[in-house]
Amino acid sequence: MKNSIMTFREKKEKGEKIAMLTCYDYSTARLMDAAGIDGVLIGDSLGNTMLGYPDTLSVTMEDMIRYSTGVARGCKNALVVMDMPFMSYQLSVEQGLMNAGRLMKEARGQAVKLEGGARVCPQIRAMTDAGIPVMAHLGLTPQSVNAFGGHRVQGKTDDAARQLMEDAHKIEDAGAFAVVLECVPAPLAARISQQLKIPTIGIGAGNGCDGQILVYQDMLGMFNDFTPKFVKHFSNIGEEMSRAFRDYISEVRSGAFPDEEHSFKMKNEDILSRLY
């Protein structure tokens, strides 16, 4: 049965943890879905992992639609959430609603995600009023990396912690069905999770959150440009891929591949003598 925003709420009510990963293509989506993942996020982190940008700011609506479409087709059970890219919702409520509608109609996911607290509550209300489920994102919001002065843990001071708590309540009141907490001290994230009725999805926010999400290339050891402190390598697929690539190159160059087993035969090779 297809997971929905109600599935996430029910999991929180039952005390069941929610497992999410980022995803950017059909083949990976099929594998994650078959493994039983609760939800996938087509994150604007594709700017880093798929397009090679140094940040997420250059990702466009067209990028998000193109990548999200394949993932949505590959997920039969997982909830598919799609990031709204930088400057696709910040200018106005109308702009945000139009672009969220494009993602839902053209990419066929089940929800959108946007960054920010009180300042984006009008956009959240408008989207949810229009029937578009919204996942919020607080703490380290990568689209604001320049304003933060880098990738820094958020909510470490009294004032910052109080602001995060207030923003969390405001986005819940605005209608968000869940919120990502990124790079937030674990005790603060746990307190926010206890106070909210909606699920919290942590990334670098400790195990007191209602669920967790990681960039899948990070947790598989496939992306080595940088490794955040909160990333655990559940496998070193990157090393295995590199070995396979080297073996392939070696066999092609030596002529060992393709061999007879991986080649096609002719029923009658005599015809070859009659070909010019």
mmCIF file of C-alpha atoms in Angstrom:
data_model
loop_
_atom_site.group_PDB
_atom_site.id
_atom_site.type_symbol
_atom_site.label_atom_id
_atom_site.label_comp_id
_atom_site.label_asym_id
_atom_site.label_seq_id
_atom_site.Cartn_x
_atom_site.Cartn_y
_atom_site.Cartn_z
ATOM 1 C CA MET A 1 0.000 0.000 0.000
ATOM 2 C CA LYS A 2 1.342 3.422 -0.982
ATOM 3 C CA ASN A 3 2.689 5.406 1.962
ATOM 4 C CA SER A 4 1.093 8.800 2.504
ATOM 5 C CA ILE A 5 1.419 11.748 4.845
ATOM 6 C CA MET A 6 -1.035 9.901 7.107
ATOM 7 C CA THR A 7 1.395 6.965 7.237
ATOM 8 C CA PHE A 8 4.020 9.321 8.652
ATOM 9 C CA ARG A 9 1.639 10.753 11.236
ATOM 10 C CA GLU A 10 0.520 7.272 12.311
ATOM 11 C CA LYS A 11 4.131 6.175 12.714
ATOM 12 C CA LYS A 12 4.802 9.080 15.063
ATOM 13 C CA GLU A 13 1.663 8.305 17.074
ATOM 14 C CA LYS A 14 2.767 4.667 17.419
ATOM 15 C CA GLY A 15 6.372 5.568 18.227
ATOM 16 C CA GLU A 16 7.656 3.886 15.061
ATOM 17 C CA LYS A 17 10.761 5.425 13.494
ATOM 18 C CA ILE A 18 10.571 6.730 9.915
ATOM 19 C CA ALA A 19 13.389 5.860 7.496
ATOM 20 C CA MET A 20 14.040 8.165 4.542
ATOM 21 C CA LEU A 21 16.818 8.586 1.977
ATOM 22 C CA THR A 22 17.449 10.970 -0.867
ATOM 23 C CA CYS A 23 17.005 9.546 -4.357
ATOM 24 C CA TYR A 24 17.529 10.946 -7.842
ATOM 25 C CA ASP A 25 16.844 8.208 -10.425
ATOM 26 C CA TYR A 26 14.446 5.405 -11.341
ATOM 27 C CA SER A 27 16.823 2.451 -10.834
ATOM 28 C CA THR A 28 17.841 3.523 -7.335
ATOM 29 C CA ALA A 29 14.233 4.307 -6.476
ATOM 30 C CA ARG A 30 13.225 0.747 -7.388
ATOM 31 C CA LEU A 31 15.929 -0.683 -5.112
ATOM 32 C CA MET A 32 15.032 1.564 -2.173
ATOM 33 C CA ASP A 33 11.320 0.916 -2.597
ATOM 34 C CA ALA A 34 11.829 -2.857 -2.686
ATOM 35 C CA ALA A 35 13.955 -2.621 0.468
ATOM 36 C CA GLY A 36 11.023 -1.049 2.314
ATOM 37 C CA ILE A 37 12.068 2.591 2.675
ATOM 38 C CA ASP A 38 9.251 4.726 4.123
ATOM 39 C CA GLY A 39 9.913 7.798 2.017
ATOM 40 C CA VAL A 40 12.373 9.264 -0.452
ATOM 41 C CA LEU A 41 13.349 12.866 -1.030
ATOM 42 C CA ILE A 42 14.471 14.184 -4.366
ATOM 43 C CA GLY A 43 16.661 16.749 -2.685
ATOM 44 C CA ASP A 44 18.203 19.798 -4.264
ATOM 45 C CA SER A 45 21.360 18.079 -3.020
ATOM 46 C CA LEU A 46 21.311 16.688 -6.562
ATOM 47 C CA GLY A 47 23.174 19.891 -7.324
ATOM 48 C CA ASN A 48 26.132 18.410 -5.422
ATOM 49 C CA THR A 49 25.750 14.699 -6.046
ATOM 50 C CA MET A 50 24.417 14.592 -9.613
ATOM 51 C CA LEU A 51 25.434 17.890 -11.223
ATOM 52 C CA GLY A 52 28.724 18.629 -9.469
ATOM 53 C CA TYR A 53 27.869 22.099 -8.163
ATOM 54 C CA PRO A 54 29.586 23.295 -4.969
ATOM 55 C CA ASP A 55 26.175 24.035 -3.409
ATOM 56 C CA THR A 56 22.448 23.662 -4.056
ATOM 57 C CA LEU A 57 21.775 27.204 -5.230
ATOM 58 C CA SER A 58 22.108 26.577 -8.975
ATOM 59 C CA VAL A 59 19.442 23.845 -9.105
ATOM 60 C CA THR A 60 16.441 24.860 -11.224
ATOM 61 C CA MET A 61 12.782 23.877 -11.340
ATOM 62 C CA GLU A 62 13.511 22.032 -14.576
ATOM 63 C CA ASP A 63 16.246 20.031 -12.806
ATOM 64 C CA MET A 64 13.875 19.083 -9.991
ATOM 65 C CA ILE A 65 11.092 18.053 -12.358
ATOM 66 C CA ARG A 66 13.413 15.979 -14.554
ATOM 67 C CA TYR A 67 14.953 14.027 -11.670
ATOM 68 C CA SER A 68 11.755 13.716 -9.647
ATOM 69 C CA THR A 69 9.805 12.194 -12.524
ATOM 70 C CA GLY A 70 11.988 9.089 -12.695
ATOM 71 C CA VAL A 71 12.003 8.598 -8.929
ATOM 72 C CA ALA A 72 8.216 8.894 -8.725
ATOM 73 C CA ARG A 73 7.859 6.179 -11.364
ATOM 74 C CA GLY A 74 10.169 3.885 -9.417
ATOM 75 C CA CYS A 75 8.414 4.160 -6.047
ATOM 76 C CA LYS A 76 5.344 1.975 -5.706
ATOM 77 C CA ASN A 77 5.161 2.205 -1.913
ATOM 78 C CA ALA A 78 7.472 4.940 -0.620
ATOM 79 C CA LEU A 79 6.219 8.491 -0.094
ATOM 80 C CA VAL A 80 7.908 10.732 -2.679
ATOM 81 C CA VAL A 81 8.832 14.234 -1.481
ATOM 82 C CA MET A 82 10.318 16.813 -3.868
ATOM 83 C CA ASP A 83 12.516 19.762 -2.918
ATOM 84 C CA MET A 84 11.579 23.234 -4.050
ATOM 85 C CA PRO A 85 14.785 24.828 -5.352
ATOM 86 C CA PHE A 86 16.316 28.152 -4.359
ATOM 87 C CA MET A 87 14.212 31.177 -5.394
ATOM 88 C CA SER A 88 11.271 29.035 -6.543
ATOM 89 C CA TYR A 89 9.096 30.117 -3.577
ATOM 90 C CA GLN A 90 10.833 32.980 -1.758
ATOM 91 C CA LEU A 91 9.578 35.876 -3.909
ATOM 92 C CA SER A 92 5.878 35.514 -3.165
ATOM 93 C CA VAL A 93 3.099 33.183 -2.085
ATOM 94 C CA GLU A 94 1.839 33.091 -5.665
ATOM 95 C CA GLN A 95 5.253 32.120 -7.050
ATOM 96 C CA GLY A 96 5.637 29.336 -4.485
ATOM 97 C CA LEU A 97 2.147 27.983 -5.128
ATOM 98 C CA MET A 98 2.654 27.961 -8.893
ATOM 99 C CA ASN A 99 5.993 26.133 -8.677
ATOM 100 C CA ALA A 100 4.741 23.646 -6.095
ATOM 101 C CA GLY A 101 1.842 22.922 -8.436
ATOM 102 C CA ARG A 102 4.272 22.342 -11.307
ATOM 103 C CA LEU A 103 6.201 19.790 -9.272
ATOM 104 C CA MET A 104 3.050 17.928 -8.275
ATOM 105 C CA LYS A 105 1.569 17.918 -11.797
ATOM 106 C CA GLU A 106 4.678 17.340 -13.907
ATOM 107 C CA ALA A 107 6.836 15.178 -11.615
ATOM 108 C CA ARG A 108 4.004 13.243 -9.918
ATOM 109 C CA GLY A 109 5.376 13.095 -6.384
ATOM 110 C CA GLN A 110 3.186 13.226 -3.260
ATOM 111 C CA ALA A 111 4.601 16.263 -1.428
ATOM 112 C CA VAL A 112 7.028 19.174 -1.672
ATOM 113 C CA LYS A 113 9.677 20.377 0.763
ATOM 114 C CA LEU A 114 10.800 23.936 1.372
ATOM 115 C CA GLU A 115 13.277 25.568 3.715
ATOM 116 C CA GLY A 116 12.578 28.180 6.372
ATOM 117 C CA GLY A 117 10.496 28.928 9.425
ATOM 118 C CA ALA A 118 8.031 31.743 10.102
ATOM 119 C CA ARG A 119 8.930 33.602 6.915
ATOM 120 C CA VAL A 120 7.600 30.794 4.699
ATOM 121 C CA CYS A 121 4.445 30.060 6.706
ATOM 122 C CA PRO A 122 2.268 31.988 4.212
ATOM 123 C CA GLN A 123 3.592 29.768 1.408
ATOM 124 C CA ILE A 124 2.973 26.623 3.485
ATOM 125 C CA ARG A 125 -0.615 27.687 4.198
ATOM 126 C CA ALA A 126 -1.315 28.460 0.561
ATOM 127 C CA MET A 127 0.100 25.144 -0.619
ATOM 128 C CA THR A 128 -1.724 23.041 1.940
ATOM 129 C CA ASP A 129 -4.965 24.962 1.236
ATOM 130 C CA ALA A 130 -4.470 23.995 -2.419
ATOM 131 C CA GLY A 131 -4.097 20.315 -1.499
ATOM 132 C CA ILE A 132 -0.299 20.164 -1.719
ATOM 133 C CA PRO A 133 1.333 18.441 1.293
ATOM 134 C CA VAL A 134 4.379 20.324 2.578
ATOM 135 C CA MET A 135 7.418 19.067 4.473
ATOM 136 C CA ALA A 136 9.281 21.917 6.162
ATOM 137 C CA HIS A 137 13.031 22.190 6.829
ATOM 138 C CA LEU A 138 14.654 23.934 9.811
ATOM 139 C CA GLY A 139 18.156 24.214 11.257
ATOM 140 C CA LEU A 140 20.937 24.235 8.700
ATOM 141 C CA THR A 141 19.032 25.078 5.529
ATOM 142 C CA PRO A 142 21.533 24.674 2.660
ATOM 143 C CA GLN A 143 19.874 27.300 0.474
ATOM 144 C CA SER A 144 20.843 29.852 3.149
ATOM 145 C CA VAL A 145 24.449 28.659 3.412
ATOM 146 C CA ASN A 146 25.794 32.083 2.406
ATOM 147 C CA ALA A 147 23.713 33.821 5.059
ATOM 148 C CA PHE A 148 24.930 31.317 7.672
ATOM 149 C CA GLY A 149 28.560 31.810 6.678
ATOM 150 C CA GLY A 150 29.019 28.123 5.905
ATOM 151 C CA HIS A 151 27.675 24.752 7.020
ATOM 152 C CA ARG A 152 27.252 25.404 10.745
ATOM 153 C CA VAL A 153 25.263 23.695 13.486
ATOM 154 C CA GLN A 154 22.155 25.749 14.269
ATOM 155 C CA GLY A 155 20.411 26.342 17.607
ATOM 156 C CA LYS A 156 23.477 26.275 19.848
ATOM 157 C CA THR A 157 22.730 29.509 21.748
ATOM 158 C CA ASP A 158 19.708 30.243 23.923
ATOM 159 C CA ASP A 159 18.262 32.721 21.443
ATOM 160 C CA ALA A 160 18.882 30.457 18.456
ATOM 161 C CA ALA A 161 17.338 27.454 20.232
ATOM 162 C CA ARG A 162 14.290 29.505 21.190
ATOM 163 C CA GLN A 163 13.909 30.716 17.592
ATOM 164 C CA LEU A 164 14.094 27.166 16.246
ATOM 165 C CA MET A 165 11.441 26.020 18.687
ATOM 166 C CA GLU A 166 9.164 28.927 17.758
ATOM 167 C CA ASP A 167 9.642 28.302 14.040
ATOM 168 C CA ALA A 168 8.849 24.613 14.497
ATOM 169 C CA HIS A 169 5.523 25.418 16.138
ATOM 170 C CA LYS A 170 4.701 28.028 13.509
ATOM 171 C CA ILE A 171 5.302 25.742 10.541
ATOM 172 C CA GLU A 172 3.192 23.060 12.246
ATOM 173 C CA ASP A 173 0.377 25.580 12.730
ATOM 174 C CA ALA A 174 0.733 26.597 9.072
ATOM 175 C CA GLY A 175 -0.056 23.030 7.998
ATOM 176 C CA ALA A 176 3.272 21.270 7.362
ATOM 177 C CA PHE A 177 2.874 17.493 7.709
ATOM 178 C CA ALA A 178 6.511 16.947 8.804
ATOM 179 C CA VAL A 179 9.752 18.855 9.317
ATOM 180 C CA VAL A 180 13.379 18.059 8.598
ATOM 181 C CA LEU A 181 15.774 19.138 11.361
ATOM 182 C CA GLU A 182 19.305 19.458 9.984
ATOM 183 C CA CYS A 183 22.468 19.994 12.048
ATOM 184 C CA VAL A 184 20.612 20.731 15.276
ATOM 185 C CA PRO A 185 21.987 19.731 18.711
ATOM 186 C CA ALA A 186 20.470 16.392 19.687
ATOM 187 C CA PRO A 187 18.836 17.561 22.965
ATOM 188 C CA LEU A 188 17.118 20.468 21.199
ATOM 189 C CA ALA A 189 15.929 18.269 18.335
ATOM 190 C CA ALA A 190 14.547 15.763 20.846
ATOM 191 C CA ARG A 191 12.645 18.510 22.693
ATOM 192 C CA ILE A 192 11.179 19.828 19.455
ATOM 193 C CA SER A 193 10.154 16.289 18.496
ATOM 194 C CA GLN A 194 8.403 15.831 21.837
ATOM 195 C CA GLN A 195 6.461 19.075 21.513
ATOM 196 C CA LEU A 196 5.308 18.754 17.904
ATOM 197 C CA LYS A 197 2.410 16.613 16.740
ATOM 198 C CA ILE A 198 3.958 16.275 13.274
ATOM 199 C CA PRO A 199 6.954 13.973 12.668
ATOM 200 C CA THR A 200 10.498 15.311 12.754
ATOM 201 C CA ILE A 201 13.045 13.857 10.328
ATOM 202 C CA GLY A 202 16.601 14.306 11.515
ATOM 203 C CA ILE A 203 19.837 14.668 9.611
ATOM 204 C CA GLY A 204 22.619 15.420 12.018
ATOM 205 C CA ALA A 205 20.046 16.001 14.765
ATOM 206 C CA GLY A 206 20.431 12.935 16.996
ATOM 207 C CA ASN A 207 18.196 9.914 17.553
ATOM 208 C CA GLY A 208 15.465 11.767 19.422
ATOM 209 C CA CYS A 209 13.804 12.670 16.113
ATOM 210 C CA ASP A 210 10.865 10.668 14.795
ATOM 211 C CA GLY A 211 12.837 9.594 11.733
ATOM 212 C CA GLN A 212 16.111 9.971 9.880
ATOM 213 C CA ILE A 213 17.268 10.884 6.385
ATOM 214 C CA LEU A 214 20.664 10.725 4.696
ATOM 215 C CA VAL A 215 21.964 11.460 1.224
ATOM 216 C CA TYR A 216 22.197 7.964 -0.215
ATOM 217 C CA GLN A 217 25.575 8.527 -1.900
ATOM 218 C CA ASP A 218 26.948 9.582 1.496
ATOM 219 C CA MET A 219 25.742 6.509 3.376
ATOM 220 C CA LEU A 220 27.047 4.212 0.616
ATOM 221 C CA GLY A 221 30.476 5.840 0.449
ATOM 222 C CA MET A 222 29.949 7.036 -3.122
ATOM 223 C CA PHE A 223 30.451 10.777 -2.603
ATOM 224 C CA ASN A 224 33.802 11.791 -1.198
ATOM 225 C CA ASP A 225 34.009 15.533 -1.924
ATOM 226 C CA PHE A 226 33.270 15.971 1.774
ATOM 227 C CA THR A 227 31.800 13.775 4.520
ATOM 228 C CA PRO A 228 29.645 15.467 7.191
ATOM 229 C CA LYS A 229 30.166 14.410 10.803
ATOM 230 C CA PHE A 230 26.677 12.904 10.978
ATOM 231 C CA VAL A 231 27.170 10.511 8.033
ATOM 232 C CA LYS A 232 27.645 6.794 8.711
ATOM 233 C CA HIS A 233 28.903 4.592 5.884
ATOM 234 C CA PHE A 234 26.581 1.582 5.830
ATOM 235 C CA SER A 235 28.576 0.194 2.931
ATOM 236 C CA ASN A 236 31.537 1.178 0.764
ATOM 237 C CA ILE A 237 29.788 0.831 -2.563
ATOM 238 C CA GLY A 238 32.013 3.560 -3.938
ATOM 239 C CA GLU A 239 35.081 1.368 -3.502
ATOM 240 C CA GLU A 240 33.318 -1.609 -5.094
ATOM 241 C CA MET A 241 32.238 0.524 -8.048
ATOM 242 C CA SER A 242 35.789 1.793 -8.561
ATOM 243 C CA ARG A 243 37.101 -1.789 -8.512
ATOM 244 C CA ALA A 244 34.516 -2.894 -11.072
ATOM 245 C CA PHE A 245 35.343 0.053 -13.334
ATOM 246 C CA ARG A 246 39.064 -0.790 -13.178
ATOM 247 C CA ASP A 247 38.395 -4.471 -13.946
ATOM 248 C CA TYR A 248 36.217 -3.543 -16.915
ATOM 249 C CA ILE A 249 38.830 -1.170 -18.322
ATOM 250 C CA SER A 250 41.533 -3.803 -17.913
ATOM 251 C CA GLU A 251 39.543 -6.561 -19.673
ATOM 252 C CA VAL A 252 38.530 -4.306 -22.559
ATOM 253 C CA ARG A 253 42.115 -3.229 -23.118
ATOM 254 C CA SER A 254 43.440 -6.799 -22.927
ATOM 255 C CA GLY A 255 40.705 -8.207 -25.168
ATOM 256 C CA ALA A 256 39.409 -10.524 -22.453
ATOM 257 C CA PHE A 257 35.965 -8.874 -22.694
ATOM 258 C CA PRO A 258 33.737 -9.600 -24.460
ATOM 259 C CA ASP A 259 34.453 -13.337 -24.611
ATOM 260 C CA GLU A 260 32.437 -16.078 -26.366
ATOM 261 C CA GLU A 261 29.934 -16.253 -23.526
ATOM 262 C CA HIS A 262 29.021 -12.601 -24.016
ATOM 263 C CA SER A 263 28.927 -12.613 -27.840
ATOM 264 C CA PHE A 264 26.315 -13.683 -30.420
ATOM 265 C CA LYS A 265 26.777 -16.488 -32.982
ATOM 266 C CA MET A 266 25.557 -16.925 -36.561
ATOM 267 C CA LYS A 267 23.577 -19.968 -37.698
ATOM 268 C CA ASN A 268 25.589 -20.161 -40.923
ATOM 269 C CA GLU A 269 29.002 -18.532 -41.039
ATOM 270 C CA ASP A 270 29.504 -19.601 -44.671
ATOM 271 C CA ILE A 271 27.677 -16.446 -45.683
ATOM 272 C CA LEU A 272 30.670 -14.464 -44.564
ATOM 273 C CA SER A 273 32.722 -15.742 -47.506
ATOM 274 C CA ARG A 274 30.115 -14.314 -49.899
ATOM 275 C CA LEU A 275 30.106 -10.834 -48.355
ATOM 276 C CA TYR A 276 32.148 -8.041 -49.892
#
